[in-house]
PDB file of C-alpha atoms in Angstrom:
ATOM      1  CA  MET A   1     -41.470  10.254  30.361  1.00 40.00           C
ATOM      2  CA  ARG A   2     -41.392   7.222  28.045  1.00 37.00           C
ATOM      3  CA  LYS A   3     -39.851   9.315  25.227  1.00 37.00           C
ATOM      4  CA  ILE A   4     -37.102  10.614  27.497  1.00 33.00           C
ATOM      5  CA  PHE A   5     -36.279   7.116  28.744  1.00 31.00           C
ATOM      6  CA  GLY A   6     -36.189   5.842  25.145  1.00 30.00           C
ATOM      7  CA  LEU A   7     -33.770   8.613  24.198  1.00 30.00           C
ATOM      8  CA  ILE A   8     -31.528   7.767  27.148  1.00 32.00           C
ATOM      9  CA  VAL A   9     -31.488   4.088  26.157  1.00 31.00           C
ATOM     10  CA  VAL A  10     -30.617   4.949  22.531  1.00 33.00           C
ATOM     11  CA  LEU A  11     -27.884   7.381  23.570  1.00 32.00           C
ATOM     12  CA  SER A  12     -26.399   5.042  26.146  1.00 32.00           C
ATOM     13  CA  SER A  13     -26.089   2.274  23.572  1.00 34.00           C
ATOM     14  CA  ALA A  14     -24.552   4.641  21.009  1.00 36.00           C
ATOM     15  CA  VAL A  15     -21.969   6.277  23.278  1.00 38.00           C
ATOM     16  CA  PRO A  16     -18.987   4.201  24.434  1.00 44.00           C
ATOM     17  CA  ALA A  17     -18.432   3.825  28.147  1.00 43.00           C
ATOM     18  CA  LEU A  18     -16.258   6.556  29.595  1.00 43.00           C
ATOM     19  CA  ALA A  19     -14.098   4.060  31.457  1.00 48.00           C
ATOM     20  CA  ALA A  20     -13.086   1.550  28.802  1.00 70.00           C
ATOM     21  CA  GLU A  21     -12.324  -1.869  30.238  1.00 87.00           C
ATOM     22  CA  LYS A  22      -9.818  -3.137  27.647  1.00 93.00           C
ATOM     23  CA  ASP A  23      -6.273  -1.870  27.244  1.00 92.00           C
ATOM     24  CA  ILE A  24      -4.792  -0.848  23.895  1.00 94.00           C
ATOM     25  CA  VAL A  25      -3.652  -4.364  22.950  1.00 95.00           C
ATOM     26  CA  ASP A  26      -6.921  -6.086  23.903  1.00 93.00           C
ATOM     27  CA  THR A  27      -8.899  -3.378  22.098  1.00 94.00           C
ATOM     28  CA  ALA A  28      -6.774  -3.870  18.968  1.00 94.00           C
ATOM     29  CA  VAL A  29      -7.376  -7.634  19.148  1.00 92.00           C
ATOM     30  CA  ALA A  30     -11.138  -7.151  19.570  1.00 91.00           C
ATOM     31  CA  ALA A  31     -11.254  -4.629  16.715  1.00 90.00           C
ATOM     32  CA  LYS A  32      -9.476  -7.083  14.414  1.00 90.00           C
ATOM     33  CA  PHE A  33      -6.283  -5.099  13.829  1.00 94.00           C
ATOM     34  CA  ASN A  34      -4.715  -8.448  12.943  1.00 95.00           C
ATOM     35  CA  THR A  35      -1.532  -7.183  11.291  1.00 96.00           C
ATOM     36  CA  LEU A  36      -0.878  -4.535  13.931  1.00 96.00           C
ATOM     37  CA  VAL A  37      -1.352  -7.076  16.723  1.00 96.00           C
ATOM     38  CA  ALA A  38       1.005  -9.541  14.996  1.00 96.00           C
ATOM     39  CA  ALA A  39       3.598  -6.776  14.630  1.00 96.00           C
ATOM     40  CA  VAL A  40       3.224  -5.685  18.274  1.00 96.00           C
ATOM     41  CA  LYS A  41       3.802  -9.295  19.354  1.00 96.00           C
ATOM     42  CA  ALA A  42       6.816  -9.716  17.028  1.00 96.00           C
ATOM     43  CA  ALA A  43       8.354  -6.493  18.391  1.00 97.00           C
ATOM     44  CA  ASP A  44       7.786  -7.546  22.027  1.00 96.00           C
ATOM     45  CA  LEU A  45       5.652  -4.462  22.695  1.00 96.00           C
ATOM     46  CA  VAL A  46       2.644  -6.242  24.208  1.00 96.00           C
ATOM     47  CA  ASP A  47       3.667  -5.570  27.827  1.00 94.00           C
ATOM     48  CA  THR A  48       4.527  -1.941  27.022  1.00 94.00           C
ATOM     49  CA  LEU A  49       1.146  -1.254  25.395  1.00 95.00           C
ATOM     50  CA  LYS A  50      -0.669  -3.085  28.190  1.00 94.00           C
ATOM     51  CA  GLY A  51       1.114  -0.814  30.691  1.00 93.00           C
ATOM     52  CA  ASP A  52      -0.363   2.083  32.613  1.00 92.00           C
ATOM     53  CA  GLY A  53       0.181   4.689  29.918  1.00 91.00           C
ATOM     54  CA  PRO A  54      -1.649   6.699  29.015  1.00 97.00           C
ATOM     55  CA  PHE A  55      -0.781   6.289  25.345  1.00 97.00           C
ATOM     56  CA  THR A  56      -2.231   7.605  22.129  1.00 97.00           C
ATOM     57  CA  VAL A  57      -1.818   5.132  19.283  1.00 97.00           C
ATOM     58  CA  PHE A  58      -2.258   5.977  15.617  1.00 98.00           C
ATOM     59  CA  ALA A  59      -3.249   2.460  14.563  1.00 98.00           C
ATOM     60  CA  PRO A  60      -2.850   1.439  10.916  1.00 98.00           C
ATOM     61  CA  THR A  61      -5.545  -0.836   9.521  1.00 97.00           C
ATOM     62  CA  ASP A  62      -4.728  -4.195   7.949  1.00 96.00           C
ATOM     63  CA  GLU A  63      -5.294  -2.471   4.590  1.00 96.00           C
ATOM     64  CA  ALA A  64      -2.659   0.133   5.518  1.00 97.00           C
ATOM     65  CA  PHE A  65      -0.098  -2.611   6.107  1.00 96.00           C
ATOM     66  CA  ALA A  66      -1.101  -4.206   2.787  1.00 96.00           C
ATOM     67  CA  LYS A  67      -0.130  -0.950   1.014  1.00 96.00           C
ATOM     68  CA  LEU A  68       3.518  -1.349   2.050  1.00 95.00           C
ATOM     69  CA  PRO A  69       5.833  -2.441  -0.778  1.00 95.00           C
ATOM     70  CA  LYS A  70       5.750  -6.187  -1.419  1.00 95.00           C
ATOM     71  CA  GLY A  71       7.857  -8.138   1.055  1.00 94.00           C
ATOM     72  CA  THR A  72       8.275  -5.230   3.503  1.00 95.00           C
ATOM     73  CA  LEU A  73       5.937  -6.544   6.189  1.00 95.00           C
ATOM     74  CA  GLU A  74       7.248 -10.091   5.927  1.00 95.00           C
ATOM     75  CA  SER A  75      10.795  -8.770   6.299  1.00 95.00           C
ATOM     76  CA  LEU A  76       9.906  -6.601   9.298  1.00 95.00           C
ATOM     77  CA  LEU A  77       8.274  -9.532  11.093  1.00 95.00           C
ATOM     78  CA  LYS A  78      11.513 -11.570  10.984  1.00 96.00           C
ATOM     79  CA  PRO A  79      13.296 -11.849  14.364  1.00 96.00           C
ATOM     80  CA  GLU A  80      16.466 -10.237  13.000  1.00 97.00           C
ATOM     81  CA  ASN A  81      14.468  -7.062  12.175  1.00 96.00           C
ATOM     82  CA  LYS A  82      12.821  -6.714  15.598  1.00 97.00           C
ATOM     83  CA  ALA A  83      14.596  -3.428  16.449  1.00 96.00           C
ATOM     84  CA  LYS A  84      13.498  -1.807  13.180  1.00 96.00           C
ATOM     85  CA  LEU A  85       9.907  -3.055  13.610  1.00 97.00           C
ATOM     86  CA  LYS A  86       9.852  -1.775  17.191  1.00 97.00           C
ATOM     87  CA  ALA A  87      11.032   1.673  16.049  1.00 97.00           C
ATOM     88  CA  ILE A  88       8.341   1.803  13.355  1.00 97.00           C
ATOM     89  CA  LEU A  89       5.595   0.786  15.785  1.00 97.00           C
ATOM     90  CA  LEU A  90       6.726   3.254  18.469  1.00 98.00           C
ATOM     91  CA  TYR A  91       6.578   5.966  15.791  1.00 98.00           C
ATOM     92  CA  HIS A  92       2.791   5.403  15.949  1.00 98.00           C
ATOM     93  CA  VAL A  93       2.642   6.055  19.720  1.00 97.00           C
ATOM     94  CA  VAL A  94       2.488   9.376  21.563  1.00 97.00           C
ATOM     95  CA  SER A  95       2.786   9.601  25.345  1.00 96.00           C
ATOM     96  CA  GLY A  96      -0.358  10.853  27.018  1.00 96.00           C
ATOM     97  CA  ASN A  97      -4.030  10.756  26.217  1.00 95.00           C
ATOM     98  CA  VAL A  98      -4.607  12.885  23.092  1.00 95.00           C
ATOM     99  CA  PRO A  99      -8.298  12.813  22.102  1.00 95.00           C
ATOM    100  CA  ALA A 100      -9.497  14.014  18.696  1.00 94.00           C
ATOM    101  CA  ALA A 101     -10.590  17.394  20.083  1.00 94.00           C
ATOM    102  CA  THR A 102      -6.984  18.036  21.132  1.00 95.00           C
ATOM    103  CA  VAL A 103      -5.572  16.761  17.825  1.00 93.00           C
ATOM    104  CA  LEU A 104      -7.772  19.273  15.987  1.00 92.00           C
ATOM    105  CA  LYS A 105      -6.066  22.093  17.911  1.00 94.00           C
ATOM    106  CA  MET A 106      -2.605  20.873  16.823  1.00 94.00           C
ATOM    107  CA  ASP A 107      -2.857  21.861  13.147  1.00 94.00           C
ATOM    108  CA  GLY A 108       0.589  22.666  11.786  1.00 95.00           C
ATOM    109  CA  LYS A 109       2.374  21.300  14.844  1.00 97.00           C
ATOM    110  CA  GLN A 110       4.879  18.495  15.314  1.00 97.00           C
ATOM    111  CA  VAL A 111       4.204  15.934  18.037  1.00 96.00           C
ATOM    112  CA  LYS A 112       7.026  13.836  19.480  1.00 97.00           C
ATOM    113  CA  THR A 113       6.448  10.083  19.331  1.00 97.00           C
ATOM    114  CA  VAL A 114       7.716   7.475  21.783  1.00 96.00           C
ATOM    115  CA  GLN A 115      10.200   6.448  19.060  1.00 96.00           C
ATOM    116  CA  GLY A 116      11.737   9.932  19.342  1.00 96.00           C
ATOM    117  CA  SER A 117      10.949  11.477  15.957  1.00 96.00           C
ATOM    118  CA  PRO A 118       7.981  13.829  15.581  1.00 97.00           C
ATOM    119  CA  VAL A 119       4.885  13.356  13.431  1.00 97.00           C
ATOM    120  CA  ALA A 120       3.245  16.328  11.743  1.00 96.00           C
ATOM    121  CA  ILE A 121      -0.417  17.102  12.406  1.00 97.00           C
ATOM    122  CA  GLU A 122      -2.242  18.799   9.550  1.00 96.00           C
ATOM    123  CA  ILE A 123      -5.893  19.641   8.959  1.00 94.00           C
ATOM    124  CA  GLN A 124      -6.904  19.654   5.276  1.00 94.00           C
ATOM    125  CA  GLY A 125     -10.570  20.520   4.946  1.00 91.00           C
ATOM    126  CA  SER A 126     -12.439  17.829   6.848  1.00 91.00           C
ATOM    127  CA  ASN A 127      -9.417  15.492   6.897  1.00 94.00           C
ATOM    128  CA  VAL A 128      -6.889  15.131   9.682  1.00 95.00           C
ATOM    129  CA  LEU A 129      -3.458  13.934   8.581  1.00 96.00           C
ATOM    130  CA  VAL A 130      -0.771  12.515  10.815  1.00 97.00           C
ATOM    131  CA  SER A 131       2.303  12.871   8.614  1.00 95.00           C
ATOM    132  CA  ASP A 132       1.256  10.947   5.477  1.00 87.00           C
ATOM    133  CA  ALA A 133      -1.677   9.095   7.046  1.00 97.00           C
ATOM    134  CA  LYS A 134      -5.347  10.080   7.032  1.00 97.00           C
ATOM    135  CA  VAL A 135      -7.205   9.580  10.307  1.00 97.00           C
ATOM    136  CA  ILE A 136     -10.287   7.507   9.457  1.00 97.00           C
ATOM    137  CA  LYS A 137     -11.674   6.867  12.957  1.00 96.00           C
ATOM    138  CA  THR A 138     -11.065   8.716  16.199  1.00 95.00           C
ATOM    139  CA  ASP A 139     -11.338   8.276  19.926  1.00 95.00           C
ATOM    140  CA  VAL A 140     -11.421   4.503  20.333  1.00 95.00           C
ATOM    141  CA  LEU A 141     -11.192   4.641  24.115  1.00 95.00           C
ATOM    142  CA  THR A 142      -9.129   2.114  26.067  1.00 96.00           C
ATOM    143  CA  SER A 143      -8.300   1.685  29.739  1.00 95.00           C
ATOM    144  CA  ASN A 144      -4.788   3.058  29.163  1.00 96.00           C
ATOM    145  CA  GLY A 145      -5.264   5.608  26.400  1.00 96.00           C
ATOM    146  CA  VAL A 146      -6.905   6.229  23.068  1.00 97.00           C
ATOM    147  CA  ILE A 147      -6.595   4.843  19.544  1.00 96.00           C
ATOM    148  CA  HIS A 148      -7.026   6.842  16.342  1.00 97.00           C
ATOM    149  CA  VAL A 149      -7.259   4.650  13.234  1.00 97.00           C
ATOM    150  CA  ILE A 150      -5.134   5.644  10.221  1.00 98.00           C
ATOM    151  CA  ASP A 151      -5.037   4.485   6.598  1.00 98.00           C
ATOM    152  CA  THR A 152      -1.249   4.389   6.114  1.00 97.00           C
ATOM    153  CA  VAL A 153       1.678   2.919   8.034  1.00 97.00           C
ATOM    154  CA  LEU A 154       3.899   5.736   9.298  1.00 97.00           C
ATOM    155  CA  LEU A 155       7.611   5.312   8.690  1.00 95.00           C
ATOM    156  CA  PRO A 156      10.140   7.215  10.811  1.00 95.00           C
ATOM    157  CA  PRO A 157      12.364   9.587   8.810  1.00 90.00           C
ATOM    158  CA  ALA A 158      15.341   7.173   8.837  1.00 74.00           C
ATOM    159  CA  ASP A 159      13.136   4.350   7.454  1.00 57.00           C
ATOM    160  CA  LYS A 160      11.575   6.223   4.527  1.00 53.00           C
ATOM    161  CA  ASN A 161      14.398   5.302   2.158  1.00 46.00           C
TER     162      ASN A 161
END
């Protein structure tokens, strides 16, 4: 009996709670997605991403934002570029709750983002790519959706120039 209880304790501490308490924004803050959070605030998307959802967010790391060409992020964060920043951020959001198990079944498919343009899902060996970005962590559960962490900032087709 002691061994079974010990296993339950270990598993319960290793598995996230099924009903996550924090929404997407609060989870991003807690997980130290500093650049993403700053961009969400600058684009006035905090209330949207704290909404009911559900949303699936492909969240770029701070390192992903650092890979953008020099001056790009600083320019996007300026008030006069809010519409462009908002479009880029919404290109990282899909309506609905799309866990990793579902993403794996979408190989070769296009998924429409909240921004309006689709992202391509591709499985290459053990890697999952969302357009040009590699998924590096999956299924960060939130109270209003799920976050998948990516290593590259996605740019909508009109912004790739």
